[in-house]
Short mmCIF file of C-alpha atoms and ligand atoms in Angstrom, two decimals:
data_model
loop_
_atom_site.label_atom_id
_atom_site.label_comp_id
_atom_site.label_asym_id
_atom_site.label_seq_id
_atom_site.Cartn_x
_atom_site.Cartn_y
_atom_site.Cartn_z
CA MET A 1 -70.05 -2.18 1.37
CA LEU A 2 -66.04 -1.71 0.42
CA LYS A 3 -65.71 -3.81 -2.76
CA GLY A 4 -64.88 -1.67 -5.67
CA LYS A 5 -64.86 1.58 -3.37
CA SER A 6 -62.16 4.25 -3.87
CA ILE A 7 -60.58 4.98 -0.52
CA VAL A 8 -58.25 7.92 0.16
CA LEU A 9 -56.04 7.01 3.21
CA GLY A 10 -54.31 9.94 4.41
CA VAL A 11 -51.36 9.07 6.70
CA THR A 12 -49.93 12.00 8.85
CA GLY A 13 -46.56 12.03 11.14
CA GLY A 14 -47.67 10.23 14.33
CA VAL A 15 -46.25 7.27 15.81
CA SER A 16 -49.36 5.17 15.15
CA ALA A 17 -48.74 5.69 11.06
CA TYR A 18 -47.52 2.05 11.34
CA LYS A 19 -51.20 0.93 12.28
CA ALA A 20 -52.33 2.71 9.09
CA VAL A 21 -50.60 -0.05 7.11
CA HIS A 22 -53.01 -2.67 8.83
CA ILE A 23 -56.05 -0.29 7.74
CA ALA A 24 -54.69 -0.30 4.32
CA SER A 25 -54.38 -4.07 4.06
CA GLN A 26 -57.85 -4.79 5.57
CA LEU A 27 -59.16 -2.33 2.97
CA THR A 28 -57.40 -3.90 0.13
CA GLN A 29 -58.44 -7.21 1.33
CA ALA A 30 -61.86 -6.15 1.13
CA SER A 31 -61.46 -5.23 -2.63
CA ALA A 32 -61.58 -1.78 -1.99
CA GLN A 33 -59.09 0.57 -4.07
CA VAL A 34 -56.91 2.30 -1.71
CA ASP A 35 -54.90 5.46 -2.68
CA VAL A 36 -52.52 6.56 0.03
CA ILE A 37 -51.48 10.02 0.50
CA MET A 38 -48.49 10.54 3.05
CA THR A 39 -47.49 13.81 4.61
CA GLU A 40 -43.71 14.27 4.64
CA ALA A 41 -43.66 13.82 8.42
CA ALA A 42 -45.66 10.48 7.85
CA THR A 43 -42.78 9.26 5.65
CA ARG A 44 -40.33 9.69 8.73
CA PHE A 45 -42.35 6.83 10.55
CA VAL A 46 -43.16 4.63 7.64
CA ALA A 47 -41.92 4.18 4.24
CA PRO A 48 -44.16 4.80 1.28
CA LEU A 49 -42.93 1.62 -0.11
CA THR A 50 -44.77 -0.21 2.47
CA PHE A 51 -48.09 1.02 1.70
CA GLN A 52 -47.33 0.61 -2.08
CA ALA A 53 -46.80 -3.04 -1.32
CA VAL A 54 -49.87 -3.53 0.56
CA THR A 55 -52.29 -1.50 -1.73
CA GLY A 56 -50.52 -2.31 -4.97
CA ARG A 57 -50.92 1.39 -6.04
CA PRO A 58 -48.53 4.29 -6.17
CA VAL A 59 -48.32 6.46 -3.08
CA ALA A 60 -48.71 10.10 -3.11
CA THR A 61 -46.31 12.04 -1.18
CA GLU A 62 -45.66 15.40 -2.81
CA MET A 63 -48.13 18.10 -3.98
CA PHE A 64 -46.03 18.39 -7.22
CA GLY A 65 -44.70 14.67 -7.41
CA LEU A 66 -43.21 14.03 -10.96
CA GLY A 67 -45.02 10.57 -11.12
CA SER A 68 -48.59 12.05 -10.73
CA ASN A 69 -50.77 11.43 -13.61
CA CYS A 70 -51.51 14.13 -16.17
CA GLY A 71 -54.56 15.34 -14.25
CA ILE A 72 -53.90 17.71 -11.05
CA GLN A 73 -53.31 15.06 -8.65
CA HIS A 74 -55.24 16.41 -5.84
CA ILE A 75 -58.24 17.19 -7.93
CA VAL A 76 -57.83 13.64 -9.34
CA LEU A 77 -58.00 12.00 -6.12
CA ALA A 78 -60.69 14.13 -4.57
CA GLU A 79 -62.97 13.43 -7.37
CA ALA A 80 -62.37 9.65 -7.33
CA ALA A 81 -62.76 9.46 -3.64
CA ASP A 82 -65.84 7.54 -2.21
CA VAL A 83 -64.40 8.25 1.08
CA ILE A 84 -61.43 9.96 2.62
CA VAL A 85 -60.12 8.74 5.83
CA ILE A 86 -57.15 10.34 7.71
CA ALA A 87 -55.50 7.65 10.18
CA PRO A 88 -53.82 8.78 12.22
CA ALA A 89 -54.72 12.40 12.22
CA THR A 90 -52.18 14.60 13.88
CA ALA A 91 -53.14 17.89 15.81
CA ASN A 92 -51.25 19.65 13.29
CA THR A 93 -53.18 18.32 10.39
CA ILE A 94 -56.52 18.69 12.29
CA ALA A 95 -55.52 22.58 12.83
CA ARG A 96 -54.56 22.93 8.94
CA LEU A 97 -57.81 21.36 7.80
CA ALA A 98 -59.90 23.39 10.29
CA ALA A 99 -58.13 26.62 8.87
CA GLY A 100 -58.77 25.49 5.28
CA ILE A 101 -54.86 25.41 4.64
CA ALA A 102 -54.04 23.82 1.42
CA ASP A 103 -50.19 23.67 1.22
CA ASP A 104 -49.70 19.93 1.09
CA LEU A 105 -51.22 17.14 -1.03
CA LEU A 106 -53.42 15.75 1.77
CA CYS A 107 -55.17 19.01 2.85
CA CYS A 108 -55.41 20.24 -0.88
CA THR A 109 -57.28 16.93 -1.71
CA VAL A 110 -59.47 17.22 1.42
CA LEU A 111 -60.36 20.75 0.47
CA ALA A 112 -61.34 19.64 -3.17
CA ALA A 113 -63.45 16.56 -1.97
CA LYS A 114 -67.18 16.41 -1.86
CA SER A 115 -67.01 12.80 -0.28
CA PRO A 116 -67.10 12.13 3.57
CA VAL A 117 -63.99 12.90 5.38
CA ILE A 118 -63.15 10.62 8.35
CA LEU A 119 -60.61 11.73 10.98
CA ALA A 120 -58.92 9.25 13.45
CA PRO A 121 -57.06 11.85 15.81
CA ALA A 122 -53.92 10.36 17.27
CA MET A 123 -51.58 12.49 19.62
CA ASP A 124 -50.42 12.75 23.27
CA ALA A 125 -53.12 13.36 25.63
CA ASN A 126 -52.11 17.05 26.57
CA MET A 127 -52.09 17.86 22.88
CA TYR A 128 -55.54 16.04 22.31
CA GLU A 129 -57.28 17.58 25.45
CA ASN A 130 -55.71 21.31 24.49
CA PRO A 131 -58.52 23.58 23.97
CA VAL A 132 -57.43 24.79 20.46
CA THR A 133 -57.21 20.96 19.29
CA GLN A 134 -60.73 20.32 20.83
CA ASP A 135 -61.99 23.67 19.29
CA ASN A 136 -60.43 22.51 15.70
CA LEU A 137 -62.12 19.17 16.07
CA SER A 138 -65.41 21.02 16.80
CA LYS A 139 -65.16 23.17 13.91
CA LEU A 140 -64.38 20.24 11.60
CA GLN A 141 -67.47 18.12 13.15
CA ALA A 142 -69.65 21.15 12.42
CA ARG A 143 -68.65 20.96 8.80
CA ASP A 144 -69.78 17.21 8.83
CA PHE A 145 -66.41 15.77 9.15
CA ILE A 146 -66.62 12.18 10.91
CA THR A 147 -64.23 11.46 13.90
CA VAL A 148 -63.39 8.19 14.96
CA GLY A 149 -61.64 7.93 18.55
CA PRO A 150 -58.99 8.63 20.07
CA ALA A 151 -59.02 5.52 22.16
CA SER A 152 -57.51 5.94 26.05
CA GLY A 153 -54.85 4.04 27.16
CA ARG A 154 -50.94 3.75 27.27
CA LEU A 155 -49.49 6.38 24.90
CA ALA A 156 -46.09 6.61 23.15
CA SER A 157 -44.93 8.81 26.11
CA GLY A 158 -45.49 6.07 28.65
CA LYS A 159 -48.46 8.24 30.01
CA GLU A 160 -52.24 7.05 30.06
CA GLY A 161 -54.83 9.12 28.59
CA PRO A 162 -56.91 9.71 25.52
CA GLY A 163 -55.09 9.90 22.19
CA ARG A 164 -54.41 6.42 20.95
CA LEU A 165 -55.51 5.67 17.62
CA ALA A 166 -59.04 4.14 17.33
CA GLU A 167 -59.00 0.27 16.50
CA THR A 168 -58.73 -0.56 13.04
CA SER A 169 -62.11 -2.21 13.31
CA ASP A 170 -63.92 0.95 14.52
CA ILE A 171 -61.97 2.69 11.57
CA LEU A 172 -63.33 0.25 9.12
CA ALA A 173 -66.73 0.64 10.64
CA ALA A 174 -66.86 4.28 10.38
CA ILE A 175 -65.88 3.94 6.53
CA SER A 176 -68.49 1.30 5.85
CA GLN A 177 -71.17 3.48 7.78
CA ALA A 178 -70.06 6.71 5.69
CA LEU A 179 -70.25 4.71 2.36
CA GLY A 180 -73.73 3.48 3.29
CA ARG A 181 -75.06 6.95 4.74
CA GLU A 182 -77.37 7.29 1.56
CA SER A 183 -78.38 3.68 1.43
CA ASP A 184 -81.89 2.26 1.62
CA LEU A 185 -81.96 2.36 5.46
CA ALA A 186 -80.74 5.92 5.83
CA ALA A 187 -82.21 7.93 8.44
CA LYS A 188 -84.11 4.84 9.69
CA HIS A 189 -83.89 3.71 13.31
CA LEU A 190 -83.62 -0.17 13.72
CA VAL A 191 -83.71 -1.79 17.10
CA VAL A 192 -81.95 -5.43 16.85
CA THR A 193 -81.79 -7.99 19.53
CA ALA A 194 -79.13 -10.82 19.71
CA GLY A 195 -77.73 -13.60 21.89
CA GLY A 196 -79.28 -15.95 24.28
CA THR A 197 -80.83 -14.79 27.55
CA GLN A 198 -79.87 -16.09 31.00
CA GLU A 199 -82.33 -16.85 33.51
CA PRO A 200 -80.85 -17.26 36.90
CA ILE A 201 -81.07 -20.48 39.14
CA ASP A 202 -78.85 -18.99 41.81
CA PRO A 203 -76.03 -16.60 41.88
CA VAL A 204 -73.87 -19.12 40.11
CA ARG A 205 -76.01 -21.09 37.68
CA CYS A 206 -78.56 -20.07 34.87
CA ILE A 207 -80.80 -21.49 32.11
CA THR A 208 -79.65 -20.17 28.85
CA ASN A 209 -79.34 -21.59 25.20
CA ARG A 210 -76.78 -21.97 22.55
CA SER A 211 -77.22 -18.56 20.76
CA SER A 212 -74.01 -16.96 20.10
CA GLY A 213 -75.12 -13.58 18.97
CA LYS A 214 -73.77 -13.92 15.40
CA MET A 215 -77.09 -13.51 13.58
CA GLY A 216 -78.16 -10.45 15.54
CA TYR A 217 -74.70 -8.75 15.29
CA ALA A 218 -74.68 -9.44 11.63
CA LEU A 219 -78.12 -7.64 11.34
CA ALA A 220 -77.16 -4.95 13.44
CA GLU A 221 -73.81 -4.30 11.39
CA ALA A 222 -75.48 -4.60 7.95
CA ALA A 223 -78.25 -2.13 9.00
CA ARG A 224 -75.52 0.26 10.19
CA ASP A 225 -73.51 0.16 6.90
CA ARG A 226 -76.95 0.69 5.05
CA GLY A 227 -77.17 4.00 6.75
CA ALA A 228 -79.49 3.08 9.63
CA ARG A 229 -79.00 4.45 13.24
CA VAL A 230 -78.90 1.13 15.29
CA THR A 231 -79.85 -0.06 18.76
CA LEU A 232 -78.69 -3.49 19.37
CA ILE A 233 -79.90 -5.11 22.52
CA THR A 234 -77.76 -8.00 23.22
CA ALA A 235 -77.81 -10.86 25.86
CA PRO A 236 -74.25 -11.94 26.82
CA THR A 237 -72.00 -13.09 23.90
CA SER A 238 -68.26 -13.51 23.40
CA LEU A 239 -68.46 -11.44 20.12
CA PRO A 240 -66.36 -8.25 19.69
CA ARG A 241 -68.94 -5.44 20.44
CA PRO A 242 -69.80 -3.78 16.97
CA ALA A 243 -68.85 -0.22 16.49
CA ARG A 244 -71.03 2.99 15.87
CA MET A 245 -74.42 2.01 17.29
CA GLN A 246 -76.15 2.08 20.61
CA ILE A 247 -75.53 -1.09 22.70
CA VAL A 248 -77.85 -2.14 25.57
CA ASP A 249 -76.67 -5.00 27.52
CA VAL A 250 -79.31 -7.35 29.04
CA CYS A 251 -79.24 -10.73 30.65
CA THR A 252 -82.79 -12.18 31.36
CA ALA A 253 -85.94 -12.11 29.16
CA HIS A 254 -87.53 -9.59 31.35
CA GLU A 255 -84.59 -7.21 31.14
CA MET A 256 -84.55 -7.50 27.17
CA HIS A 257 -88.44 -6.71 27.50
CA THR A 258 -87.72 -3.50 29.23
CA ALA A 259 -84.79 -2.57 27.14
CA ILE A 260 -87.03 -3.17 24.00
CA ARG A 261 -89.98 -1.12 25.27
CA ASP A 262 -87.45 1.70 26.17
CA ALA A 263 -85.76 1.75 22.70
CA ILE A 264 -88.80 1.15 20.27
CA SER A 265 -90.48 4.63 20.91
CA GLN A 266 -89.14 6.12 17.73
CA CYS A 267 -88.04 2.88 15.82
CA ASP A 268 -88.89 2.12 12.24
CA ALA A 269 -88.28 -1.56 12.59
CA LEU A 270 -87.72 -4.27 15.33
CA ILE A 271 -85.66 -7.32 14.44
CA MET A 272 -85.77 -10.04 17.07
CA ALA A 273 -82.90 -12.32 16.33
CA ALA A 274 -82.40 -12.99 19.99
CA ALA A 275 -82.99 -16.45 21.48
CA VAL A 276 -85.20 -15.42 24.18
CA ALA A 277 -85.97 -17.97 27.14
CA ASP A 278 -89.61 -19.23 27.05
CA TYR A 279 -89.15 -20.29 30.79
CA ARG A 280 -87.35 -19.15 33.78
CA PRO A 281 -86.89 -20.59 37.57
CA THR A 282 -89.95 -19.32 39.27
CA ARG A 283 -87.59 -18.19 42.11
CA ALA A 284 -83.82 -17.55 41.78
CA ALA A 285 -81.83 -18.69 45.03
CA LYS A 286 -80.19 -15.93 46.87
CA ASP A 287 -77.64 -18.29 47.50
CA LYS A 288 -75.65 -20.76 45.75
CA ILE A 289 -77.68 -24.27 45.89
CA LYS A 290 -75.53 -26.81 47.71
CA LYS A 291 -75.33 -30.25 46.08
CA GLU A 292 -76.68 -32.07 49.11
CA ALA A 293 -79.94 -33.73 47.97
CA ALA A 294 -79.73 -36.60 45.42
CA GLU A 295 -82.08 -34.82 43.10
CA LEU A 296 -82.89 -31.21 42.50
CA THR A 297 -86.18 -30.05 41.01
CA LEU A 298 -86.67 -26.56 39.50
CA GLU A 299 -89.97 -25.24 38.97
CA LEU A 300 -90.16 -22.98 35.86
CA GLU A 301 -92.78 -20.37 34.72
CA ARG A 302 -93.37 -18.66 31.44
CA THR A 303 -91.34 -15.62 30.69
CA PRO A 304 -93.14 -12.59 28.61
CA ASP A 305 -93.90 -13.20 24.97
CA ILE A 306 -92.02 -10.12 24.22
CA LEU A 307 -92.87 -9.89 20.22
CA GLY A 308 -96.41 -10.78 20.91
CA SER A 309 -96.63 -8.01 23.22
CA ILE A 310 -94.88 -5.38 21.71
CA LYS A 311 -97.32 -3.23 19.56
CA GLY A 312 -96.46 0.04 17.50
CA ALA A 313 -96.45 1.19 14.05
CA PHE A 314 -93.09 -0.25 13.17
CA VAL A 315 -92.24 -3.19 11.01
CA LYS A 316 -91.92 -6.21 13.35
CA VAL A 317 -89.62 -9.18 12.29
CA GLY A 318 -89.05 -12.43 14.41
CA PHE A 319 -87.05 -15.41 14.02
CA ALA A 320 -88.59 -19.03 14.32
CA ALA A 321 -86.10 -21.48 15.75
CA GLU A 322 -87.68 -24.81 14.84
CA SER A 323 -86.88 -28.36 14.68
CA SER A 324 -89.80 -29.82 13.00
CA ASN A 325 -92.70 -28.51 10.71
CA LEU A 326 -90.74 -25.33 9.84
CA LEU A 327 -92.82 -23.51 7.87
CA GLU A 328 -95.85 -24.24 9.65
CA ASN A 329 -94.87 -23.48 13.06
CA ALA A 330 -93.18 -20.19 11.56
CA SER A 331 -96.11 -19.14 9.87
CA ARG A 332 -98.19 -19.85 13.08
CA LYS A 333 -95.88 -17.57 15.17
CA LEU A 334 -96.16 -14.76 12.28
CA HIS A 335 -99.87 -14.54 12.84
CA GLU A 336 -99.99 -14.98 16.55
CA LYS A 337 -97.18 -12.38 17.24
CA GLY A 338 -98.56 -9.97 14.44
CA LEU A 339 -95.25 -9.66 12.54
CA SER A 340 -94.45 -8.38 9.30
CA LEU A 341 -91.90 -11.11 8.55
CA ILE A 342 -90.83 -14.14 10.24
CA ILE A 343 -87.42 -15.76 9.41
CA ALA A 344 -87.70 -19.48 9.89
CA ASN A 345 -84.58 -21.34 10.47
CA ASP A 346 -84.10 -25.28 11.22
CA ILE A 347 -81.92 -25.18 14.37
CA THR A 348 -81.30 -29.06 13.78
CA ALA A 349 -79.08 -28.38 10.90
CA ARG A 350 -75.28 -29.05 11.79
CA ASP A 351 -74.06 -26.46 9.27
CA SER A 352 -76.31 -23.40 10.31
CA GLY A 353 -78.49 -21.66 12.94
CA PHE A 354 -76.84 -21.71 16.63
CA GLY A 355 -73.28 -20.69 16.74
CA SER A 356 -72.46 -21.20 13.18
CA ASP A 357 -71.41 -18.43 10.77
CA TYR A 358 -73.67 -19.59 8.43
CA ASN A 359 -77.75 -19.82 8.36
CA ARG A 360 -80.02 -21.23 6.08
CA VAL A 361 -83.44 -19.33 6.38
CA THR A 362 -86.66 -19.24 4.71
CA ILE A 363 -88.30 -15.54 4.80
CA VAL A 364 -92.03 -15.85 5.28
CA ASP A 365 -94.40 -12.64 4.82
CA GLN A 366 -98.00 -12.00 5.69
CA GLU A 367 -99.36 -13.45 2.63
CA GLY A 368 -97.47 -16.77 3.34
CA LYS A 369 -95.27 -16.01 0.46
CA THR A 370 -92.02 -17.74 1.14
CA ASP A 371 -88.37 -17.06 -0.03
CA SER A 372 -85.98 -20.07 0.93
CA LEU A 373 -82.29 -18.67 0.92
CA PRO A 374 -79.41 -21.32 0.55
CA LEU A 375 -76.94 -21.75 3.12
CA LEU A 376 -75.18 -18.21 3.42
CA PRO A 377 -72.90 -16.37 5.67
CA LYS A 378 -74.88 -14.59 8.24
CA ARG A 379 -73.94 -11.03 6.90
CA GLN A 380 -75.44 -12.21 3.69
CA VAL A 381 -78.52 -13.53 5.39
CA ALA A 382 -78.72 -10.15 7.30
CA ASP A 383 -78.56 -8.27 4.16
CA ARG A 384 -81.34 -10.27 2.42
CA ILE A 385 -83.53 -9.73 5.51
CA LEU A 386 -83.01 -6.04 5.36
CA ASP A 387 -83.84 -5.90 1.79
CA ARG A 388 -87.15 -6.89 2.54
CA VAL A 389 -87.37 -4.57 5.63
CA ALA A 390 -86.19 -1.83 3.41
CA LYS A 391 -88.88 -2.53 0.97
CA LEU A 392 -91.75 -2.60 3.82
CA LEU A 393 -90.30 0.59 5.02
CA GLY A 394 -91.13 2.00 1.67
O1 PMT B 1 -77.30 -16.31 17.70
P1 PMT B 1 -76.70 -17.20 16.69
O2 PMT B 1 -75.77 -18.36 17.30
O3 PMT B 1 -76.27 -16.77 15.47
O4 PMT B 1 -78.14 -18.27 16.38
C1 PMT B 1 -79.05 -17.54 15.43
C2 PMT B 1 -80.42 -17.97 16.19
C3 PMT B 1 -80.66 -19.67 15.63
C4 PMT B 1 -80.60 -17.73 17.73
C5 PMT B 1 -81.36 -17.22 15.37
O5 PMT B 1 -81.15 -17.27 13.84
C6 PMT B 1 -82.86 -17.45 15.91
O6 PMT B 1 -83.52 -18.45 15.37
N1 PMT B 1 -83.27 -16.70 16.89
C7 PMT B 1 -84.57 -17.10 17.42
C8 PMT B 1 -84.52 -17.88 18.33
C9 PMT B 1 -85.88 -18.15 19.21
O7 PMT B 1 -86.17 -17.73 20.35
O8 PMT B 1 -86.90 -18.49 18.33
P2 PMT B 1 -88.35 -18.92 18.91
O9 PMT B 1 -88.91 -19.52 17.95
O10 PMT B 1 -88.39 -19.61 20.34
O11 PMT B 1 -88.98 -17.50 19.19
C10 PMT B 1 -89.74 -16.81 18.09
C11 PMT B 1 -89.56 -15.27 18.10
O12 PMT B 1 -89.92 -14.73 19.22
C12 PMT B 1 -88.02 -15.07 18.06
O13 PMT B 1 -87.76 -13.80 17.22
C13 PMT B 1 -87.85 -14.48 19.53
O14 PMT B 1 -86.66 -13.49 19.58
C14 PMT B 1 -89.15 -14.05 19.93
N2 PMT B 1 -89.39 -14.30 21.46
C15 PMT B 1 -89.04 -15.55 22.10
C16 PMT B 1 -89.29 -15.93 23.15
C17 PMT B 1 -90.18 -14.75 24.10
N3 PMT B 1 -90.46 -15.09 25.31
N4 PMT B 1 -90.37 -13.72 23.64
C18 PMT B 1 -90.04 -13.34 22.37
O15 PMT B 1 -90.20 -12.30 21.76
#
């Protein structure tokens, strides 16, 4: 979403201004064109040269800077911007934006902009919780300004509370989401499942599988970045939690079934990348099973077939994790479960599938047409699947 995009990064005079260097670096590495505007106060915390070194582009610090190109700088920057992000956004800048003041380059540029504007507030907790700051933020949010954070935790003053600059990953997610706000999944609600369910044997042990959740999380993030409202229903994983989506944590197949039923009332598409247990222990022991007997036999029973039982006027996409007869088994599941598409993946391949950052899938539709993709990063696989979902959603 970021490649080739023009991002204006406004940096204001807060102690977390140094974190904006990382944001600028991440955006530049994602092949975005980053134009930094610094307020005078920001230059007291970080030298403009640092940003210029990271972005490879001149840094704007003055309204009437002599180095500015022939155009009126704030107009040029505003018209070129695909998105403006102000990180950190101090209470002072927030107040001036809310009042429409335009006596410095950053506020002028924002006032002249038609692109989305993202604010990442960062300040002392008392300043953030001050009613006037809250009023200013509410005014700006009512004018479609997007806010990210602040996070809560230890502040420069040594106190704890809200006021820390949001994590860079959350700010980058907000930028991607803003860039994708008019993409092909805009205004659609997608429910995505991820990870491997855990079926309890006793309070300590469970039956699970090797799903890492990467495929499902890639689908959720890709859908978010294409403008969708996303509900991610996830079994336990060790992945960072994706930003800017609703996340429902589940453990068992039964909990996942319940969570999906609750989530799909207004959904446009359900994509089940989760590895849901087909069997669970008939009885989960209340106490930890002692290793006394030489053998232990577990009695298992079937879990609900979630995809097969969920009905509704939404696109249903399933995955088929197969170790043989890939297309035959996948097609059978597509028809048995009444799916719109099924994504067949050979889980015996060492370079893809469970746990891998890559997947090699074949997309099968209801007419039996197949689209076999090469080995791709899971995010690219996700976008190819969402291309098909977007088409089905018309
Ligand atoms: O998570 P990763 O490490 O990234 O690995 C990705 C993956 C290999 C887990 C993923 O690509 C994948 O194949 N997910 C589906 C795994 C699975 O349960 O496949 P299956 O063939 O057993 O089930 C078929 C479909 O029915 C799946 O969409 C599954 O979510 C669903 N299902 C399964 C069991 C069940 N009781 N109810 C279901 O709805």
